[in-house]
PDB file of C-alpha atoms and ligand atoms in Angstrom:
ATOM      1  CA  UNK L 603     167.630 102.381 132.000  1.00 73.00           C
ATOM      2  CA  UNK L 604     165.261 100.350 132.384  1.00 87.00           C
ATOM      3  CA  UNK L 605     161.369 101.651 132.146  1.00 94.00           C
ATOM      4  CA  UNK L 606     159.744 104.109 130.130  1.00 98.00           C
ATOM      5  CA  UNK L 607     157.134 105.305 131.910  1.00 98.00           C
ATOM      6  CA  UNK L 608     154.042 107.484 129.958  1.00 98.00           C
ATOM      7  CA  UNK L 609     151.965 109.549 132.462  1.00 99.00           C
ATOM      8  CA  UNK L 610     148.089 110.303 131.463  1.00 98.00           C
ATOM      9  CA  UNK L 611     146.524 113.639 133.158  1.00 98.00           C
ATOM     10  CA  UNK L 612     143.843 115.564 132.579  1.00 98.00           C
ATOM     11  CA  UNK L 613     144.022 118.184 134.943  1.00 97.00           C
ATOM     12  CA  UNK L 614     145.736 120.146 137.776  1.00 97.00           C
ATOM     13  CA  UNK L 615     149.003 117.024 137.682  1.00 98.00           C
ATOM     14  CA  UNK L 616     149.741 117.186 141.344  1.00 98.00           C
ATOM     15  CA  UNK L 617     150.501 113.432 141.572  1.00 98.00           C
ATOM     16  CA  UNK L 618     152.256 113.954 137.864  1.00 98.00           C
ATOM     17  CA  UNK L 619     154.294 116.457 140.119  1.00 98.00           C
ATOM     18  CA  UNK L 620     155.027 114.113 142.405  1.00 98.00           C
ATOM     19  CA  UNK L 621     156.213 111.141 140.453  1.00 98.00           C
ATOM     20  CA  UNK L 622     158.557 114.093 138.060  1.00 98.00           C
ATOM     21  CA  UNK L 623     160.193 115.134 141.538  1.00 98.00           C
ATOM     22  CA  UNK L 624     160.797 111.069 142.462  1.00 98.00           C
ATOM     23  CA  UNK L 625     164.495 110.508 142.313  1.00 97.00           C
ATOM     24  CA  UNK L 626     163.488 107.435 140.556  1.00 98.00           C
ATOM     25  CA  UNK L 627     160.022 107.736 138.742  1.00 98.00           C
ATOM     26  CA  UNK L 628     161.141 111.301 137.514  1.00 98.00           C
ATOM     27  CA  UNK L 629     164.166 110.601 135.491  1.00 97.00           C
ATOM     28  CA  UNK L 630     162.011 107.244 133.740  1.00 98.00           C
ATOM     29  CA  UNK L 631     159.034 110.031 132.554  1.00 98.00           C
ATOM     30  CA  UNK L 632     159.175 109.726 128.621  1.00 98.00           C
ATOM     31  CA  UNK L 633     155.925 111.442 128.056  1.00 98.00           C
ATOM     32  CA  UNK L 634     153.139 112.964 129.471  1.00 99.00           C
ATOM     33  CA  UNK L 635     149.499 112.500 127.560  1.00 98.00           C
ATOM     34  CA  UNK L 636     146.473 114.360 128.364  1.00 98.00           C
ATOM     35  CA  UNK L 637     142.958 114.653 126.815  1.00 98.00           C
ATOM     36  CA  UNK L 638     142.701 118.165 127.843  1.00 98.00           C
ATOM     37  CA  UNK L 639     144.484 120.931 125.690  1.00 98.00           C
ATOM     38  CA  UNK L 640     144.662 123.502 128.625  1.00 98.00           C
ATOM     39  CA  UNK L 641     145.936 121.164 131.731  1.00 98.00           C
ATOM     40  CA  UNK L 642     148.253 122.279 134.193  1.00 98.00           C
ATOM     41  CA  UNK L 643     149.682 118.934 133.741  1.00 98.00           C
ATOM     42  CA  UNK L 644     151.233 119.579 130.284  1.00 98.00           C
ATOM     43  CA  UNK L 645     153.023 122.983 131.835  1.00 98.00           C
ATOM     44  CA  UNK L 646     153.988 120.793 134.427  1.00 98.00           C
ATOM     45  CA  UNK L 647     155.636 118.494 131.912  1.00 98.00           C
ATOM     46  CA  UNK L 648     157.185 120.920 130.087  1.00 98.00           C
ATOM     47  CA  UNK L 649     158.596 122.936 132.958  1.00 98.00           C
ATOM     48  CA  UNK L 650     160.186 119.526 133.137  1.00 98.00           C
ATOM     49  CA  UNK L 651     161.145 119.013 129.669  1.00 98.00           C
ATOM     50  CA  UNK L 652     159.229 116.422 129.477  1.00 98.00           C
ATOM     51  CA  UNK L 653     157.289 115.955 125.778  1.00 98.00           C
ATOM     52  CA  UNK L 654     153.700 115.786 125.817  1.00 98.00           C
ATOM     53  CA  UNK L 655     150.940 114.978 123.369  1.00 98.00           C
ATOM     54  CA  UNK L 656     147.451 115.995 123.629  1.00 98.00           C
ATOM     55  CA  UNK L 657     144.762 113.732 122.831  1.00 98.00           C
ATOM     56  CA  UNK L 658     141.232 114.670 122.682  1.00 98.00           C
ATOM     57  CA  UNK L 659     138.464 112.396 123.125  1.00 98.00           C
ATOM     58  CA  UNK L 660     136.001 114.512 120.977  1.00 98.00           C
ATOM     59  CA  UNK L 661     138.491 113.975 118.121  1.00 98.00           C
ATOM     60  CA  UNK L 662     137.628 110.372 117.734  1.00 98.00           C
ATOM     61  CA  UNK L 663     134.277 108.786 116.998  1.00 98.00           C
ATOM     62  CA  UNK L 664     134.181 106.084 120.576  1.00 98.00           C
ATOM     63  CA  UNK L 665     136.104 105.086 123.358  1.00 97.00           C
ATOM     64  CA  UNK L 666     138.314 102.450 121.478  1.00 98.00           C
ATOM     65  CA  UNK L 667     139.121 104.925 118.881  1.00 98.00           C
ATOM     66  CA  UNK L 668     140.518 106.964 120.883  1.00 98.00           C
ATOM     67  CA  UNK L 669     142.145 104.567 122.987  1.00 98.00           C
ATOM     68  CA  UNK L 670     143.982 103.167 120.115  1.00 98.00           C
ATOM     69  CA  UNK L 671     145.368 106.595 119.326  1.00 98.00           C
ATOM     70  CA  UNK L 672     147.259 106.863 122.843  1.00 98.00           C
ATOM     71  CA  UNK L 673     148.506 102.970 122.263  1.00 98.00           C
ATOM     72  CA  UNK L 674     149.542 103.997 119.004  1.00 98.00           C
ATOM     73  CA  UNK L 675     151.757 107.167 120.554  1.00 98.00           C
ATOM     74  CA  UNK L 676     153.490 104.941 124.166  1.00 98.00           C
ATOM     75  CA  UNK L 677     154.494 102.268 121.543  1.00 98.00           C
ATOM     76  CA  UNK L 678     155.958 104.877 119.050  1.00 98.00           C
ATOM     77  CA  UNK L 679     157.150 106.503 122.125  1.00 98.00           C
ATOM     78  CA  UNK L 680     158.686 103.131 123.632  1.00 98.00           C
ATOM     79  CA  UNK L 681     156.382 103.624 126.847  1.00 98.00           C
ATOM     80  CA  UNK L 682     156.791 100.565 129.039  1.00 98.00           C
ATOM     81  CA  UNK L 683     154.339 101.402 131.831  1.00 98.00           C
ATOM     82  CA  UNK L 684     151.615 103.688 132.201  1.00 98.00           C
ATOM     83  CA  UNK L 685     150.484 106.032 134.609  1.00 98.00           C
ATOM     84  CA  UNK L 686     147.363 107.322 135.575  1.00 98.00           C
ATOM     85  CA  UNK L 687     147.290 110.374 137.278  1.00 98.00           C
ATOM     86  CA  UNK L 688     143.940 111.965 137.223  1.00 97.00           C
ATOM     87  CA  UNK L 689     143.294 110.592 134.082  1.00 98.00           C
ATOM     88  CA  UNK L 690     139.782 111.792 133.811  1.00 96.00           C
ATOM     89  CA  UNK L 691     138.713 109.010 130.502  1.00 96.00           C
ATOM     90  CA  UNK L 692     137.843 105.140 130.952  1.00 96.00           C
ATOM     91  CA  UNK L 693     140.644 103.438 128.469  1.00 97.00           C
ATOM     92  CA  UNK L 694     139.100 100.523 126.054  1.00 97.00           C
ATOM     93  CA  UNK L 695     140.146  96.936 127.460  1.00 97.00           C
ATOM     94  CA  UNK L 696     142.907  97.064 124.699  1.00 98.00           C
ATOM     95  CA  UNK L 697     144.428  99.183 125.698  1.00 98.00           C
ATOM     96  CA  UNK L 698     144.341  97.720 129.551  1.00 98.00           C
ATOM     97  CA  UNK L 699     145.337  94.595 127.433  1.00 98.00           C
ATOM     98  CA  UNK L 700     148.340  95.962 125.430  1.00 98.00           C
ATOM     99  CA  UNK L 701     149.607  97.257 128.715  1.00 98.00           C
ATOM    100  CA  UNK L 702     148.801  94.219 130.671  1.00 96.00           C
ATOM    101  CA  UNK L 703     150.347  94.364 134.250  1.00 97.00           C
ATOM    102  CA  UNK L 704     152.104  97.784 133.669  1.00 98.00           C
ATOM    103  CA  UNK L 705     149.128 100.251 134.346  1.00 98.00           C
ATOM    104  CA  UNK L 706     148.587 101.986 137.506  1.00 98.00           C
ATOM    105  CA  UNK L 707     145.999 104.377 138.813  1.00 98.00           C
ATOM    106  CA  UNK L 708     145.275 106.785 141.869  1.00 98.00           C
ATOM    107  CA  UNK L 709     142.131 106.737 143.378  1.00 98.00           C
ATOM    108  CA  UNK L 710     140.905 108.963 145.882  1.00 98.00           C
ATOM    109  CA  UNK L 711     139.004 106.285 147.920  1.00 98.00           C
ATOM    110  CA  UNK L 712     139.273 102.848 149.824  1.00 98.00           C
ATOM    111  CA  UNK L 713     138.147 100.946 146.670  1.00 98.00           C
ATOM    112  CA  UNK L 714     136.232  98.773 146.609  1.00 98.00           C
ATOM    113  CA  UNK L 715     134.325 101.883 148.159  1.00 98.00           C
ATOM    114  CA  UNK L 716     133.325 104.760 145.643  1.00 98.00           C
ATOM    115  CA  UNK L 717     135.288 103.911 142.710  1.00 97.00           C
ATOM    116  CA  UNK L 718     134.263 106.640 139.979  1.00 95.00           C
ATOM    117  CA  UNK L 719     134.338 110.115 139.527  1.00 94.00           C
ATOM    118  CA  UNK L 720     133.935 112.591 142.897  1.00 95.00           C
ATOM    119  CA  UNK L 721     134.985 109.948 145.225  1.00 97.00           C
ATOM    120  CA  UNK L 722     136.223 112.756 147.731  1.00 98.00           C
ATOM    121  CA  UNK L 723     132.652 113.817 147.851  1.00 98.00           C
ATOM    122  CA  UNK L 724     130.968 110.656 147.759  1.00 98.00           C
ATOM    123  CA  UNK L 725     132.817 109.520 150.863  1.00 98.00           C
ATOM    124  CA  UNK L 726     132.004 112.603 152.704  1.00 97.00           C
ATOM    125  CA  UNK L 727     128.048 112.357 151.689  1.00 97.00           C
ATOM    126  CA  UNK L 728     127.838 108.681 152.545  1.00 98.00           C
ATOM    127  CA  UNK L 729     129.070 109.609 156.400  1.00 97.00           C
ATOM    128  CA  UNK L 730     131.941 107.149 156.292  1.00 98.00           C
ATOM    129  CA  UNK L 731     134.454 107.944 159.423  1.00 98.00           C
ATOM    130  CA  UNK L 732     137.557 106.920 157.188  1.00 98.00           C
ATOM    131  CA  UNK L 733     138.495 107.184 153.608  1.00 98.00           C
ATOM    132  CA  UNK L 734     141.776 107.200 151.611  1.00 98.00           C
ATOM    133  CA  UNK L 735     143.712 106.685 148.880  1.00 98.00           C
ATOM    134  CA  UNK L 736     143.931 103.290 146.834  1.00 98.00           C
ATOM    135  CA  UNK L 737     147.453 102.499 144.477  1.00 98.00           C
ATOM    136  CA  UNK L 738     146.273  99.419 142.176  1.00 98.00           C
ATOM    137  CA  UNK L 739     146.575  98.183 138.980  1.00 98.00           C
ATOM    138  CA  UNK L 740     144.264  98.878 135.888  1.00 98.00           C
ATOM    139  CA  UNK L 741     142.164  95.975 134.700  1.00 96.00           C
ATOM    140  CA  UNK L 742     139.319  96.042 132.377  1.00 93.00           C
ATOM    141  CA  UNK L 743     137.110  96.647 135.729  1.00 93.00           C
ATOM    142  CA  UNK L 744     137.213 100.371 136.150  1.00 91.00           C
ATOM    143  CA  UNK L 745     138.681 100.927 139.605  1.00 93.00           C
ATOM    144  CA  UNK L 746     138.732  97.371 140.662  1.00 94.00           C
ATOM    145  CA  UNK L 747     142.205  95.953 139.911  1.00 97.00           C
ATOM    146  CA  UNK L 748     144.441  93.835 141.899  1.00 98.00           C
ATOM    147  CA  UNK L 749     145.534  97.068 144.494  1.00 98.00           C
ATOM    148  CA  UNK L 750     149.270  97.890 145.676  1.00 98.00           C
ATOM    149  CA  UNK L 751     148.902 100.225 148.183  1.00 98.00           C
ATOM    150  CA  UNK L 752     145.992 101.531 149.972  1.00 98.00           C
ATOM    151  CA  UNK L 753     146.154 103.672 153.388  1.00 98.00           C
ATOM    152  CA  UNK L 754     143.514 105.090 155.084  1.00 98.00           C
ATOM    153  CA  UNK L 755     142.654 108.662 156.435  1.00 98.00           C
ATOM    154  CA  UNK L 756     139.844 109.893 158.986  1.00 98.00           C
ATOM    155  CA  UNK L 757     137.459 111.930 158.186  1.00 98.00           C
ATOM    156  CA  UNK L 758     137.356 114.866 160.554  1.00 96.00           C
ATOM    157  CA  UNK L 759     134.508 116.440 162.316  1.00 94.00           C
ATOM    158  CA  UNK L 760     134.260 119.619 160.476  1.00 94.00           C
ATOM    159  CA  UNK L 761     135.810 118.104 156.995  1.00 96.00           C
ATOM    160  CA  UNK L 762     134.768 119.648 153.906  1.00 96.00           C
ATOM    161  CA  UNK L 763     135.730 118.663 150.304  1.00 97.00           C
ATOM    162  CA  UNK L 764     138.506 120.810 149.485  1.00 97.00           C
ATOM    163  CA  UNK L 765     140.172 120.242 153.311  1.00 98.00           C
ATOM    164  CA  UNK L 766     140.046 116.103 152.874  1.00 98.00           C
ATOM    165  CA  UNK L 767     140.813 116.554 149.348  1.00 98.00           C
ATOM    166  CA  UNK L 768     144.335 118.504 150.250  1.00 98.00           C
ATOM    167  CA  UNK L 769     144.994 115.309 153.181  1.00 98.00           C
ATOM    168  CA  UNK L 770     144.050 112.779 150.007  1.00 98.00           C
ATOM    169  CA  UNK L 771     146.329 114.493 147.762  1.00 98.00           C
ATOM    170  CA  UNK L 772     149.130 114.459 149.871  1.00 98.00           C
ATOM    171  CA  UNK L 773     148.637 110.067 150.790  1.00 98.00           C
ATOM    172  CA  UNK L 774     148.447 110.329 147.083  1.00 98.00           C
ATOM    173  CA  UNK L 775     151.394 111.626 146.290  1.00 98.00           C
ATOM    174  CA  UNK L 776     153.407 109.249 148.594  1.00 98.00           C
ATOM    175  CA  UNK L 777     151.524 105.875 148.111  1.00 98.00           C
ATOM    176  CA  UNK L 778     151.879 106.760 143.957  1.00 98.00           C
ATOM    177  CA  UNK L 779     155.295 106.859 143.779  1.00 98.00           C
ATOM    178  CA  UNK L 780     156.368 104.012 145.646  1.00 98.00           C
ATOM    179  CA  UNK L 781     153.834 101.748 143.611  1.00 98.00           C
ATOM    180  CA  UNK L 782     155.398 102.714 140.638  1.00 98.00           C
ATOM    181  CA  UNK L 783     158.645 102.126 141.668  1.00 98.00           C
ATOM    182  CA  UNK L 784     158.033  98.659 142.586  1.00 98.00           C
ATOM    183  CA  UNK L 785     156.291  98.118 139.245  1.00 98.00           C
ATOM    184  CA  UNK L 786     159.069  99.118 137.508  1.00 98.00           C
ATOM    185  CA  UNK L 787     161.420  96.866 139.695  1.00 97.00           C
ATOM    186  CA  UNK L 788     159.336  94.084 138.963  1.00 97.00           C
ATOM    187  CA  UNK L 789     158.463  93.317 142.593  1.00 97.00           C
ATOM    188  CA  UNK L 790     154.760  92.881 142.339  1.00 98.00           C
ATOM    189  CA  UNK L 791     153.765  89.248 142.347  1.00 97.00           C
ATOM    190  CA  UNK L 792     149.561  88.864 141.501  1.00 97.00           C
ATOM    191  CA  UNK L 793     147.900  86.119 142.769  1.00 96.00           C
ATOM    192  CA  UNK L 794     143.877  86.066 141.862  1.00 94.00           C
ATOM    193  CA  UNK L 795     143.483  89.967 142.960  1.00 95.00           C
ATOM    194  CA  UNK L 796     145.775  89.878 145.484  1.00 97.00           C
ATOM    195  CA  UNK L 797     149.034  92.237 144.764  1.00 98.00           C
ATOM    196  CA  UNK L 798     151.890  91.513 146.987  1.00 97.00           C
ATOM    197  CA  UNK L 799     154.910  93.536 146.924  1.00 97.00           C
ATOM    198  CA  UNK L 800     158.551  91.374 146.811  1.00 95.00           C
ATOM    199  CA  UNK L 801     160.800  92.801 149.903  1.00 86.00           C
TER     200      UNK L 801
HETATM  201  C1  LIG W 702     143.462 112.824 142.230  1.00 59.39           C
HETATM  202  O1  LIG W 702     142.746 112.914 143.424  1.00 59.39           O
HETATM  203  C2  LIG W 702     143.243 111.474 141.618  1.00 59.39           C
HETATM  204  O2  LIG W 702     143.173 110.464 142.533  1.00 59.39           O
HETATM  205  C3  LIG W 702     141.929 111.688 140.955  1.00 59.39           C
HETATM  206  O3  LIG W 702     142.012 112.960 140.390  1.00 59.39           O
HETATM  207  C4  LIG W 702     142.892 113.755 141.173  1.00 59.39           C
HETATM  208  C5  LIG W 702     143.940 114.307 140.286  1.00 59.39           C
HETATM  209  O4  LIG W 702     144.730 115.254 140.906  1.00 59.39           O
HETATM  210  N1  LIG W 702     141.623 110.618 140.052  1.00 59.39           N
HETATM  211  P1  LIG W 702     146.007 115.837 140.194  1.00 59.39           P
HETATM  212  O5  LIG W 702     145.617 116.260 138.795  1.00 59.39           O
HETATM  213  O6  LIG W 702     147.071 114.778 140.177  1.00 59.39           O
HETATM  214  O7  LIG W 702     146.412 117.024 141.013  1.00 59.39           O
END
């Protein structure tokens, strides 16, 4: 079968749900990594039977240390693409370099607005009528790759955090599936930042 996917979480793994209960993404899930010992993610994956290895940042002495220790575990593991699901770390550039073209994230946000952490919140305390979510692929930029799939969402009157957040999660969980799934395929074409997706 063609692609080995590796999914990175670091917490609750609601989109690592999602892509485990794709007809398509779910069956490719080789391993689950996540820098945090106690995720829901990793019961998530082994509900699943899906193996997992923990990585913890404070085990390493910088950011490319670490790093290196997850490239070293996809390649042992035969990961060909990489997903991040609420993957809570910034990865080194070589590891965006050893994966090249095969890395997608989920950000809770119309990039180029509010990349970063608390993007949910950000959009709400900036007054902005509509947020989203944002599909795209993982450069050396953090949140600024070429994007996939983006799709919008109002922001309601009355909205609070956790209310948008459940309407984000949701767009998230649809948008990241299909993104991957065309990865996989092969049927994104890049052009400067520009992602198109092949019919
Ligand atoms: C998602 O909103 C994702 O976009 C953000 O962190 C959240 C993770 O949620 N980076 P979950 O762990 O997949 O439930």
């Amino acid at each position: 079968m063609d692609g080995r996917i590796a999914v990175l979480a670091s917490g609750v793994g609601s989109n690592l749900q999602a892509l485990i209960d794709d007809q398509f993404c779910g069956q490719r899930i080789a391993l689950v990594v996540s820098d945090q010992p106690n995720a829901r993610a990793l019961e998530r994956a082994r509900d699943a039977r899906i193996e997992t290895a923990v990585v913890e940042f404070g085990s390493f002495p910088d950011r490319e240390a670490f790093s290196a220790a997850i490239v070293e575990i996809l390649v042992a593991h035969e990961i060909t693409h990489v997903a991040l699901a609420g993957f809570m770390r910034i990865l080194s550039p070589a590891f965006v370099e050893a994966f090249q073209g095969r890395i997608l994230n989920v950000h809770p946000s119309l990039l180029p607005a509010f990349p970063g952490a608390n993007a949910v919140q950000a959009a709400l305390d900036h007054g902005v009528k509509v947020t989203g979510v944002t599909v795209h692929l993982v450069t050396a930029e953090l949140d600024g790759g070429p994007i996939v799939l983006q799709e919008a969402i109002p922001i309601l009157r009355y909205d609070n955090a956790d209310a948008l957040e459940v309407r984000i999660n949701e767009l998230e969980h649809r948008l990241f599936r299909v993104a991957l799934r065309v990865l996989i395929q092969g049927r994104i074409q890049v052009h400067g930042r520009r992602a198109m997706i092949e019919e």
